Amino acid sequence: MMMRDVQPAIGDICGDPTGLQVRVEDVDIYDYVHFSVIENSDQEQEEDGGESGEMSHVAFVHRFTKLGSAFANRTSA
């Protein structure tokens, strides 16, 4: 069963079947998800990293699965 109500949120960590992991940076008013690559299984990744991208909400939720949130592990002092 496909979940249609998945809403990526800023800070979500998501991965795809190839091992690519991304962090959601923004979801704009046009339903485009902006993300940055945090882990790439491709060993030929450039040293400077900092790769980013964007794709439609529909394409994003079809490709990526939520693994967690960048904010979930923070503790208050």
GROMACS .gro file of C-alpha atoms in nm:
model
   77
    1MET     CA    1   0.000   0.000   0.000
    2MET     CA    2   0.140   0.340  -0.096
    3MET     CA    3   0.121   0.617   0.161
    4ARG     CA    4   0.004   0.939   0.000
    5ASP     CA    5  -0.002   1.154   0.314
    6VAL     CA    6   0.374   1.156   0.373
    7GLN     CA    7   0.492   1.510   0.440
    8PRO     CA    8   0.869   1.562   0.447
    9ALA     CA    9   0.961   1.823   0.707
   10ILE     CA   10   1.270   2.038   0.755
   11GLY     CA   11   1.534   1.831   0.931
   12ASP     CA   12   1.405   1.490   0.821
   13ILE     CA   13   1.676   1.241   0.730
   14CYS     CA   14   1.571   1.023   0.438
   15GLY     CA   15   1.733   0.745   0.239
   16ASP     CA   16   1.681   0.560  -0.085
   17PRO     CA   17   1.753   0.197  -0.180
   18THR     CA   18   2.097   0.288  -0.322
   19GLY     CA   19   2.223   0.410   0.018
   20LEU     CA   20   2.191   0.780  -0.059
   21GLN     CA   21   2.094   0.975   0.253
   22VAL     CA   22   1.966   1.331   0.244
   23ARG     CA   23   1.847   1.595   0.491
   24VAL     CA   24   1.536   1.795   0.402
   25GLU     CA   25   1.630   2.165   0.403
   26ASP     CA   26   1.300   2.317   0.289
   27VAL     CA   27   0.965   2.245   0.126
   28ASP     CA   28   0.863   2.546  -0.079
   29ILE     CA   29   0.521   2.682  -0.169
   30TYR     CA   30   0.535   2.499  -0.504
   31ASP     CA   31   0.570   2.160  -0.325
   32TYR     CA   32   0.935   2.117  -0.417
   33VAL     CA   33   1.152   1.947  -0.156
   34HIS     CA   34   1.500   2.101  -0.123
   35PHE     CA   35   1.760   1.868   0.029
   36SER     CA   36   2.131   1.825   0.092
   37VAL     CA   37   2.324   1.500   0.057
   38ILE     CA   38   2.465   1.378   0.387
   39GLU     CA   39   2.583   1.031   0.281
   40ASN     CA   40   2.642   0.886  -0.061
   41SER     CA   41   2.725   0.520  -0.123
   42ASP     CA   42   2.906   0.626  -0.441
   43GLN     CA   43   3.277   0.622  -0.357
   44GLU     CA   44   3.348   0.876  -0.632
   45GLN     CA   45   3.176   1.159  -0.444
   46GLU     CA   46   3.372   1.481  -0.463
   47GLU     CA   47   3.573   1.577  -0.156
   48ASP     CA   48   3.408   1.916  -0.112
   49GLY     CA   49   3.066   1.748  -0.067
   50GLY     CA   50   2.792   2.001  -0.012
   51GLU     CA   51   2.578   1.847  -0.281
   52SER     CA   52   2.219   1.962  -0.283
   53GLY     CA   53   1.914   1.917  -0.496
   54GLU     CA   54   1.543   1.957  -0.528
   55MET     CA   55   1.257   1.752  -0.663
   56SER     CA   56   0.883   1.755  -0.655
   57HIS     CA   57   0.712   1.630  -0.340
   58VAL     CA   58   0.561   1.336  -0.532
   59ALA     CA   59   0.900   1.228  -0.673
   60PHE     CA   60   1.067   1.269  -0.333
   61VAL     CA   61   0.822   1.048  -0.142
   62HIS     CA   62   0.837   0.783  -0.414
   63ARG     CA   63   1.217   0.768  -0.395
   64PHE     CA   64   1.302   0.831  -0.029
   65THR     CA   65   1.199   0.673   0.301
   66LYS     CA   66   1.217   0.871   0.624
   67LEU     CA   67   1.495   0.738   0.847
   68GLY     CA   68   1.469   0.992   1.128
   69SER     CA   69   1.502   1.359   1.205
   70ALA     CA   70   1.809   1.576   1.256
   71PHE     CA   71   1.626   1.732   1.551
   72ALA     CA   72   1.518   1.405   1.722
   73ASN     CA   73   1.849   1.343   1.899
   74ARG     CA   74   1.884   1.688   2.051
   75THR     CA   75   1.852   1.713   2.426
   76SER     CA   76   1.770   2.023   2.622
   77ALA     CA   77   2.035   2.151   2.861
   0.00000   0.00000   0.00000
